[in-house]
Amino acid sequence: MPLRLLFLLASALALSLYLMYLNASPIQVTLYPGVTQTASVSVFALGAYCLGVVSVFLLYFYDTLVQALDSMKEAAYERKMARARALIESGRDKIAVQSWREAEKLFNKALALAPDSVPAMIALGDLKRDGGELAEAVSLHSRALAVDPESASAGLSLAEDFIRQDSIDPALNILRDVRQAAGRSLPPLVRMRDIYAGTGSYTDALEVQKEIVSLVSGERAVKERGLTAYFHMRIAEGHFLRNEFGDAVDGYQAAIRVDENCEQAYIKLAFVLTRIGREGESVAALRKGFTATRSPVIFKSLVSALIQSGDMKSAEKEISQAMSSNPDEPTLNLLLAGVHIRSGDYPSARRALEKVGDSLSGSVLYNLTEAKIRRGENNVDWALMALDKAYIAASESMFASDGDVE
């Protein structure tokens, strides 16, 4: 019994004894018409106190009994839920070894044991969806969400059911509700992001991705930033297809701000800038990209952009600067030969081509460059021979690629 209750009873007893001491004279009490009793006030006070004590004890023991029964019920419920959880885990193990029927039996047993088990309903619903029983999956996941409206897992599974049914709008509505329930928990956020990306809702995926980036660190953060840049690029591509070139430029620039090593963002940004007549900014973007990534692909795009603009001196300068640290790089010498050809300087082109060496001597570009130099030197027969080699190299490359696909 709580000490506070004992203290209360002791206080009540002390008050009763005090009143009995001050009121010792007898009084007459009518018990029934015609029946009276004379007794001291202290007797009545003591009787009232005893009745109060008995009442308090009865109420206390009643509460204790109720609590004991509730504890027993709760313990029994916890045992059932623990058994259900064990069955669910066993079912997931069966799924891992592709024992679908055994897994379904275990999930059904878990539901029979605990009909309100949200994990069991989600697991069985996921299994039904993977088996193509979409109506059953929607029913189970809807039940799970009704039992626990705050369950992010139930909401995400139901959204995936609707997506499988090509009901995109209901799925997106559910995802917006789940967004609040997910809070800052990483697993549901990652799953939500993937669902958005799978439906092509890259703007929503990007918003969730920003939250994910704020929750991770280390190598995971680097990877997630790269994915953030990817979403920016997909959004930018949508703008480009709708001829919203200004928004496309903003999107690619946002991707670069997130991940300065995003090679494709520089290349696509340069392409859009060139498309809208901002060639100078296009070259600047490629130059910045090459400085940040040292990507050969970006460098080739940079040289090509300079050549297309007719700025052969700048193209040669870029190549010369790149060659200062690696003068024997065959790709750079091949590019330099192309610049000299554009400038009409065939002797310099020949010298650059001779430095390419054997590593690229069988490539299509090498033989095309050789053909152009030969034509500039008026060696038509040699030019035709070089073109023939380029044709053979291109054919071999094409058929080798087809063989790899098979």
Short mmCIF file of C-alpha atoms in Angstrom, two decimals:
data_model
loop_
_atom_site.label_atom_id
_atom_site.label_comp_id
_atom_site.label_asym_id
_atom_site.label_seq_id
_atom_site.Cartn_x
_atom_site.Cartn_y
_atom_site.Cartn_z
CA MET A 1 0.00 0.00 0.00
CA PRO A 2 1.36 3.45 -0.84
CA LEU A 3 2.84 5.43 2.02
CA ARG A 4 0.75 8.44 1.08
CA LEU A 5 -2.46 6.43 1.63
CA LEU A 6 -1.25 5.25 5.05
CA PHE A 7 -0.39 8.83 5.95
CA LEU A 8 -3.89 9.94 4.89
CA LEU A 9 -5.55 7.26 7.03
CA ALA A 10 -3.37 8.13 10.00
CA SER A 11 -4.29 11.79 9.62
CA ALA A 12 -7.99 10.92 9.45
CA LEU A 13 -7.67 8.79 12.59
CA ALA A 14 -5.89 11.59 14.44
CA LEU A 15 -8.65 14.03 13.46
CA SER A 16 -11.32 11.58 14.63
CA LEU A 17 -9.60 11.07 18.01
CA TYR A 18 -9.32 14.81 18.40
CA LEU A 19 -13.04 15.27 17.74
CA MET A 20 -13.91 12.45 20.15
CA TYR A 21 -11.84 14.09 22.87
CA LEU A 22 -13.66 17.41 22.42
CA ASN A 23 -17.15 15.84 22.05
CA ALA A 24 -17.38 13.17 24.75
CA SER A 25 -21.02 13.96 25.76
CA PRO A 26 -23.70 11.49 24.66
CA ILE A 27 -26.33 12.26 22.00
CA GLN A 28 -29.59 10.57 21.03
CA VAL A 29 -29.87 9.17 17.48
CA THR A 30 -33.10 7.89 15.86
CA LEU A 31 -32.34 4.62 14.09
CA TYR A 32 -35.95 3.86 13.05
CA PRO A 33 -39.33 5.40 13.82
CA GLY A 34 -39.81 4.64 17.45
CA VAL A 35 -36.30 3.24 17.88
CA THR A 36 -33.66 5.52 19.37
CA GLN A 37 -30.20 5.04 20.68
CA THR A 38 -28.11 7.16 22.98
CA ALA A 39 -24.38 7.02 22.53
CA SER A 40 -21.27 9.13 22.73
CA VAL A 41 -20.24 11.24 19.71
CA SER A 42 -16.94 9.40 19.69
CA VAL A 43 -18.70 6.14 18.92
CA PHE A 44 -20.29 7.59 15.80
CA ALA A 45 -17.04 9.25 14.76
CA LEU A 46 -15.15 5.97 15.20
CA GLY A 47 -17.81 4.11 13.20
CA ALA A 48 -17.60 6.63 10.39
CA TYR A 49 -13.82 6.35 10.39
CA CYS A 50 -13.93 2.55 10.26
CA LEU A 51 -16.45 2.67 7.42
CA GLY A 52 -14.19 5.08 5.54
CA VAL A 53 -11.15 2.85 6.12
CA VAL A 54 -13.00 -0.20 4.87
CA SER A 55 -14.19 1.73 1.80
CA VAL A 56 -10.68 2.96 1.04
CA PHE A 57 -9.25 -0.55 1.35
CA LEU A 58 -11.96 -2.00 -0.88
CA LEU A 59 -11.35 0.65 -3.54
CA TYR A 60 -7.60 0.15 -3.32
CA PHE A 61 -7.80 -3.61 -3.69
CA TYR A 62 -10.29 -3.21 -6.55
CA ASP A 63 -7.88 -0.96 -8.39
CA THR A 64 -5.04 -3.38 -7.67
CA LEU A 65 -7.08 -6.27 -9.01
CA VAL A 66 -8.00 -4.34 -12.16
CA GLN A 67 -4.37 -3.41 -12.72
CA ALA A 68 -3.30 -7.02 -12.23
CA LEU A 69 -5.87 -8.22 -14.78
CA ASP A 70 -4.83 -5.52 -17.24
CA SER A 71 -1.19 -6.51 -16.80
CA MET A 72 -2.05 -10.13 -17.47
CA LYS A 73 -3.98 -9.17 -20.60
CA GLU A 74 -1.13 -6.94 -21.78
CA ALA A 75 1.43 -9.68 -21.15
CA ALA A 76 -0.69 -12.15 -23.10
CA TYR A 77 -1.04 -9.61 -25.94
CA GLU A 78 2.71 -9.00 -25.97
CA ARG A 79 3.35 -12.73 -26.17
CA LYS A 80 0.98 -12.99 -29.12
CA MET A 81 2.62 -10.02 -30.83
CA ALA A 82 6.09 -11.47 -30.19
CA ARG A 83 4.98 -14.74 -31.73
CA ALA A 84 3.50 -12.85 -34.68
CA ARG A 85 6.76 -10.93 -35.17
CA ALA A 86 8.69 -14.20 -35.15
CA LEU A 87 6.35 -15.61 -37.81
CA ILE A 88 6.79 -12.48 -39.93
CA GLU A 89 10.58 -12.73 -39.73
CA SER A 90 10.39 -16.39 -40.70
CA GLY A 91 8.19 -15.42 -43.63
CA ARG A 92 10.73 -12.85 -44.79
CA ASP A 93 13.43 -15.50 -44.58
CA LYS A 94 11.30 -17.70 -46.83
CA ILE A 95 10.96 -14.86 -49.34
CA ALA A 96 14.75 -14.53 -49.39
CA VAL A 97 14.97 -18.13 -50.63
CA GLN A 98 11.97 -17.65 -52.94
CA SER A 99 9.62 -19.91 -50.96
CA TRP A 100 6.58 -17.75 -51.69
CA ARG A 101 3.89 -20.21 -50.55
CA GLU A 102 5.62 -20.92 -47.25
CA ALA A 103 6.02 -17.20 -46.66
CA GLU A 104 2.32 -16.59 -47.32
CA LYS A 105 1.36 -19.33 -44.85
CA LEU A 106 3.55 -17.79 -42.16
CA PHE A 107 2.14 -14.30 -42.74
CA ASN A 108 -1.42 -15.66 -42.56
CA LYS A 109 -0.58 -17.42 -39.28
CA ALA A 110 0.75 -14.16 -37.92
CA LEU A 111 -2.49 -12.39 -38.87
CA ALA A 112 -4.60 -15.18 -37.34
CA LEU A 113 -2.63 -14.79 -34.12
CA ALA A 114 -2.70 -10.98 -34.15
CA PRO A 115 -5.40 -9.66 -36.52
CA ASP A 116 -4.34 -6.04 -35.93
CA SER A 117 -0.65 -6.67 -36.66
CA VAL A 118 0.31 -3.90 -39.07
CA PRO A 119 3.68 -5.50 -40.00
CA ALA A 120 1.90 -8.76 -40.87
CA MET A 121 -0.62 -6.98 -43.09
CA ILE A 122 2.15 -5.01 -44.82
CA ALA A 123 4.30 -8.10 -45.39
CA LEU A 124 1.41 -10.16 -46.77
CA GLY A 125 0.25 -7.24 -48.91
CA ASP A 126 3.74 -6.80 -50.37
CA LEU A 127 3.80 -10.51 -51.19
CA LYS A 128 0.40 -10.29 -52.88
CA ARG A 129 1.52 -7.28 -54.94
CA ASP A 130 4.68 -9.03 -56.10
CA GLY A 131 2.49 -11.97 -57.09
CA GLY A 132 0.24 -9.74 -59.19
CA GLU A 133 -2.74 -9.82 -56.80
CA LEU A 134 -3.06 -6.05 -56.69
CA ALA A 135 -6.61 -5.91 -55.30
CA GLU A 136 -5.61 -8.07 -52.33
CA ALA A 137 -2.52 -5.96 -51.80
CA VAL A 138 -4.53 -2.72 -51.77
CA SER A 139 -7.01 -4.23 -49.31
CA LEU A 140 -4.34 -5.39 -46.90
CA HIS A 141 -2.33 -2.18 -47.01
CA SER A 142 -5.49 -0.09 -46.62
CA ARG A 143 -6.38 -2.11 -43.51
CA ALA A 144 -2.89 -1.59 -42.13
CA LEU A 145 -3.14 2.17 -42.70
CA ALA A 146 -6.57 2.23 -41.04
CA VAL A 147 -5.17 0.49 -37.95
CA ASP A 148 -2.16 2.81 -37.79
CA PRO A 149 -2.64 6.03 -39.79
CA GLU A 150 0.88 7.11 -38.77
CA SER A 151 2.55 4.05 -40.32
CA ALA A 152 4.85 5.31 -43.06
CA SER A 153 5.53 1.75 -44.21
CA ALA A 154 1.83 1.03 -44.75
CA GLY A 155 1.38 4.27 -46.68
CA LEU A 156 4.41 3.64 -48.88
CA SER A 157 3.29 0.09 -49.65
CA LEU A 158 -0.20 1.31 -50.56
CA ALA A 159 1.31 3.98 -52.82
CA GLU A 160 3.35 1.30 -54.58
CA ASP A 161 0.16 -0.74 -55.07
CA PHE A 162 -1.54 2.19 -56.80
CA ILE A 163 1.51 2.82 -58.97
CA ARG A 164 1.47 -0.82 -60.05
CA GLN A 165 -2.18 -0.26 -61.01
CA ASP A 166 -1.15 2.87 -62.98
CA SER A 167 -3.17 5.01 -60.55
CA ILE A 168 -0.52 7.69 -60.19
CA ASP A 169 -2.62 10.49 -58.69
CA PRO A 170 -3.90 8.47 -55.70
CA ALA A 171 -0.35 7.26 -55.11
CA LEU A 172 1.02 10.80 -55.07
CA ASN A 173 -1.73 11.91 -52.67
CA ILE A 174 -0.82 9.11 -50.27
CA LEU A 175 2.87 9.99 -50.51
CA ARG A 176 2.13 13.57 -49.50
CA ASP A 177 0.37 12.30 -46.37
CA VAL A 178 3.17 9.84 -45.63
CA ARG A 179 5.71 12.64 -45.89
CA GLN A 180 4.47 14.01 -42.58
CA ALA A 181 4.49 10.59 -40.89
CA ALA A 182 8.02 9.79 -42.09
CA GLY A 183 9.50 12.81 -40.31
CA ARG A 184 13.30 12.64 -40.47
CA SER A 185 13.57 8.86 -40.50
CA LEU A 186 16.01 7.84 -43.23
CA PRO A 187 14.61 4.44 -44.44
CA PRO A 188 11.09 5.69 -45.31
CA LEU A 189 12.54 8.84 -46.88
CA VAL A 190 14.83 6.79 -49.13
CA ARG A 191 11.94 4.56 -50.13
CA MET A 192 9.71 7.57 -50.81
CA ARG A 193 12.40 9.18 -52.95
CA ASP A 194 12.74 6.03 -55.02
CA ILE A 195 8.98 5.84 -55.54
CA TYR A 196 8.84 9.45 -56.69
CA ALA A 197 11.77 8.88 -59.05
CA GLY A 198 10.12 5.76 -60.44
CA THR A 199 7.02 7.76 -61.35
CA GLY A 200 9.04 10.54 -62.96
CA SER A 201 8.11 13.04 -60.22
CA TYR A 202 11.65 14.36 -60.03
CA THR A 203 10.71 17.63 -58.35
CA ASP A 204 9.15 15.76 -55.42
CA ALA A 205 12.04 13.30 -55.41
CA LEU A 206 14.46 16.21 -55.21
CA GLU A 207 12.72 17.71 -52.18
CA VAL A 208 12.91 14.40 -50.33
CA GLN A 209 16.51 13.94 -51.47
CA LYS A 210 17.51 17.27 -49.92
CA GLU A 211 16.18 15.99 -46.59
CA ILE A 212 18.16 12.77 -46.99
CA VAL A 213 21.38 14.68 -47.71
CA SER A 214 20.92 16.64 -44.48
CA LEU A 215 20.75 13.38 -42.50
CA VAL A 216 23.82 11.54 -43.86
CA SER A 217 27.55 12.09 -43.71
CA GLY A 218 30.86 10.72 -44.99
CA GLU A 219 30.94 8.62 -48.14
CA ARG A 220 27.17 8.25 -48.05
CA ALA A 221 26.82 12.04 -48.27
CA VAL A 222 29.00 12.14 -51.40
CA LYS A 223 26.86 9.50 -53.06
CA GLU A 224 23.63 11.24 -52.09
CA ARG A 225 24.86 14.59 -53.40
CA GLY A 226 25.56 12.89 -56.73
CA LEU A 227 21.97 11.65 -56.77
CA THR A 228 20.75 15.16 -55.95
CA ALA A 229 22.65 16.45 -58.98
CA TYR A 230 21.03 13.70 -61.07
CA PHE A 231 17.54 14.88 -60.06
CA HIS A 232 18.45 18.47 -60.92
CA MET A 233 19.57 17.24 -64.34
CA ARG A 234 16.37 15.28 -64.96
CA ILE A 235 14.30 18.33 -64.09
CA ALA A 236 16.49 20.43 -66.40
CA GLU A 237 16.00 17.92 -69.21
CA GLY A 238 12.25 18.27 -68.83
CA HIS A 239 12.58 22.04 -69.17
CA PHE A 240 14.74 21.60 -72.26
CA LEU A 241 12.21 19.31 -73.95
CA ARG A 242 9.55 21.97 -73.33
CA ASN A 243 11.86 24.62 -74.85
CA GLU A 244 12.21 26.30 -71.45
CA PHE A 245 15.87 26.92 -72.03
CA GLY A 246 16.42 29.43 -69.23
CA ASP A 247 15.03 27.00 -66.64
CA ALA A 248 17.13 24.21 -68.19
CA VAL A 249 20.28 26.30 -67.75
CA ASP A 250 19.33 26.99 -64.12
CA GLY A 251 18.78 23.27 -63.55
CA TYR A 252 22.15 22.20 -64.91
CA GLN A 253 23.88 24.95 -62.95
CA ALA A 254 22.11 23.74 -59.79
CA ALA A 255 23.41 20.23 -60.47
CA ILE A 256 26.96 21.58 -60.75
CA ARG A 257 26.60 23.54 -57.50
CA VAL A 258 25.58 20.35 -55.71
CA ASP A 259 28.25 18.16 -57.31
CA GLU A 260 31.09 19.95 -59.10
CA ASN A 261 32.32 16.60 -60.43
CA CYS A 262 29.11 15.95 -62.37
CA GLU A 263 30.57 15.51 -65.84
CA GLN A 264 27.30 15.27 -67.73
CA ALA A 265 25.96 18.48 -66.18
CA TYR A 266 28.80 20.53 -67.69
CA ILE A 267 28.38 18.93 -71.11
CA LYS A 268 24.61 19.39 -71.21
CA LEU A 269 24.85 22.92 -69.85
CA ALA A 270 27.29 23.79 -72.64
CA PHE A 271 24.96 22.23 -75.21
CA VAL A 272 21.96 24.29 -74.05
CA LEU A 273 24.02 27.50 -73.91
CA THR A 274 25.24 26.89 -77.44
CA ARG A 275 21.67 26.17 -78.56
CA ILE A 276 20.49 29.59 -77.36
CA GLY A 277 23.45 31.44 -78.83
CA ARG A 278 25.54 31.90 -75.70
CA GLU A 279 28.69 30.26 -77.09
CA GLY A 280 31.05 32.21 -74.87
CA GLU A 281 29.30 30.98 -71.73
CA SER A 282 29.27 27.46 -73.19
CA VAL A 283 33.05 27.49 -73.57
CA ALA A 284 33.44 28.95 -70.07
CA ALA A 285 31.27 26.17 -68.63
CA LEU A 286 33.33 23.46 -70.33
CA ARG A 287 36.56 25.08 -69.24
CA LYS A 288 35.31 25.18 -65.65
CA GLY A 289 34.19 21.57 -65.94
CA PHE A 290 37.55 20.39 -67.16
CA THR A 291 39.32 22.27 -64.36
CA ALA A 292 37.05 20.62 -61.78
CA THR A 293 36.98 17.08 -63.17
CA ARG A 294 39.95 16.72 -65.54
CA SER A 295 37.55 14.70 -67.66
CA PRO A 296 38.81 13.78 -71.16
CA VAL A 297 35.23 13.87 -72.40
CA ILE A 298 34.75 17.45 -71.22
CA PHE A 299 38.12 18.43 -72.63
CA LYS A 300 37.22 17.00 -76.03
CA SER A 301 33.91 18.90 -75.91
CA LEU A 302 35.80 22.08 -75.00
CA VAL A 303 38.19 21.74 -77.93
CA SER A 304 35.32 20.89 -80.28
CA ALA A 305 33.40 23.97 -79.11
CA LEU A 306 36.40 26.18 -79.75
CA ILE A 307 36.92 24.64 -83.18
CA GLN A 308 33.24 25.07 -84.07
CA SER A 309 33.46 28.72 -83.09
CA GLY A 310 36.51 29.09 -85.34
CA ASP A 311 38.83 29.98 -82.46
CA MET A 312 41.72 27.72 -83.46
CA LYS A 313 44.26 29.62 -81.40
CA SER A 314 42.30 29.08 -78.20
CA ALA A 315 41.78 25.41 -79.06
CA GLU A 316 45.51 24.96 -79.64
CA LYS A 317 46.25 26.84 -76.42
CA GLU A 318 43.94 24.58 -74.39
CA ILE A 319 45.57 21.48 -75.84
CA SER A 320 49.08 22.85 -75.27
CA GLN A 321 48.27 23.62 -71.64
CA ALA A 322 46.92 20.10 -71.14
CA MET A 323 50.01 18.65 -72.84
CA SER A 324 52.37 20.58 -70.58
CA SER A 325 51.93 17.96 -67.88
CA ASN A 326 51.64 14.99 -70.28
CA PRO A 327 53.21 15.80 -73.67
CA ASP A 328 53.09 12.25 -74.98
CA GLU A 329 49.38 11.69 -74.34
CA PRO A 330 48.14 10.17 -77.64
CA THR A 331 44.60 11.56 -77.38
CA LEU A 332 45.87 15.11 -76.94
CA ASN A 333 48.20 14.78 -79.92
CA LEU A 334 45.33 13.46 -82.01
CA LEU A 335 43.18 16.44 -81.03
CA LEU A 336 46.05 18.82 -81.77
CA ALA A 337 46.45 17.29 -85.22
CA GLY A 338 42.77 18.00 -85.86
CA VAL A 339 43.18 21.64 -84.84
CA HIS A 340 46.16 22.06 -87.19
CA ILE A 341 44.14 20.53 -90.03
CA ARG A 342 41.38 23.08 -89.44
CA SER A 343 44.00 25.81 -89.56
CA GLY A 344 45.45 24.41 -92.80
CA ASP A 345 48.81 23.71 -91.12
CA TYR A 346 49.34 20.18 -92.44
CA PRO A 347 53.04 19.89 -91.55
CA SER A 348 52.22 20.63 -87.90
CA ALA A 349 49.30 18.21 -88.12
CA ARG A 350 51.68 15.53 -89.43
CA ARG A 351 54.12 16.10 -86.56
CA ALA A 352 51.32 15.87 -84.01
CA LEU A 353 49.96 12.69 -85.60
CA GLU A 354 53.38 11.04 -85.53
CA LYS A 355 53.43 11.50 -81.73
CA VAL A 356 50.20 9.57 -81.30
CA GLY A 357 52.03 6.27 -81.40
CA ASP A 358 50.69 2.76 -81.80
CA SER A 359 48.00 2.87 -79.10
CA LEU A 360 45.52 4.72 -81.33
CA SER A 361 47.00 3.99 -84.74
CA GLY A 362 44.21 1.56 -85.57
CA SER A 363 41.36 3.82 -84.45
CA VAL A 364 38.79 5.38 -86.75
CA LEU A 365 39.74 8.93 -85.73
CA TYR A 366 43.43 8.30 -86.34
CA ASN A 367 42.82 7.04 -89.86
CA LEU A 368 40.38 9.85 -90.66
CA THR A 369 42.97 12.36 -89.47
CA GLU A 370 45.59 10.63 -91.62
CA ALA A 371 43.26 10.84 -94.60
CA LYS A 372 42.71 14.58 -94.15
CA ILE A 373 46.43 15.23 -93.84
CA ARG A 374 47.12 13.16 -96.97
CA ARG A 375 44.45 15.08 -98.84
CA GLY A 376 46.01 18.37 -97.69
CA GLU A 377 49.34 17.08 -98.94
CA ASN A 378 47.69 16.15 -102.27
CA ASN A 379 48.41 12.46 -101.70
CA VAL A 380 44.99 11.27 -102.89
CA ASP A 381 45.85 7.57 -103.10
CA TRP A 382 47.25 7.59 -99.58
CA ALA A 383 44.18 9.51 -98.41
CA LEU A 384 41.91 6.84 -99.89
CA MET A 385 43.95 4.11 -98.23
CA ALA A 386 43.60 5.89 -94.88
CA LEU A 387 39.82 6.20 -95.41
CA ASP A 388 39.67 2.48 -96.19
CA LYS A 389 41.45 1.73 -92.91
CA ALA A 390 39.00 4.01 -91.09
CA TYR A 391 36.11 2.09 -92.69
CA ILE A 392 37.57 -1.25 -91.60
CA ALA A 393 38.19 0.02 -88.07
CA ALA A 394 34.62 1.36 -87.83
CA SER A 395 33.20 -1.95 -89.12
CA GLU A 396 35.21 -4.02 -86.68
CA SER A 397 34.18 -1.76 -83.84
CA MET A 398 30.52 -2.00 -84.79
CA PHE A 399 30.47 -5.80 -85.07
CA ALA A 400 32.48 -6.23 -81.88
CA SER A 401 29.89 -4.08 -80.09
CA ASP A 402 27.07 -6.23 -81.48
CA GLY A 403 28.82 -9.36 -80.28
CA ASP A 404 29.07 -7.93 -76.77
CA VAL A 405 25.35 -7.23 -76.72
CA GLU A 406 24.57 -10.81 -77.67
#
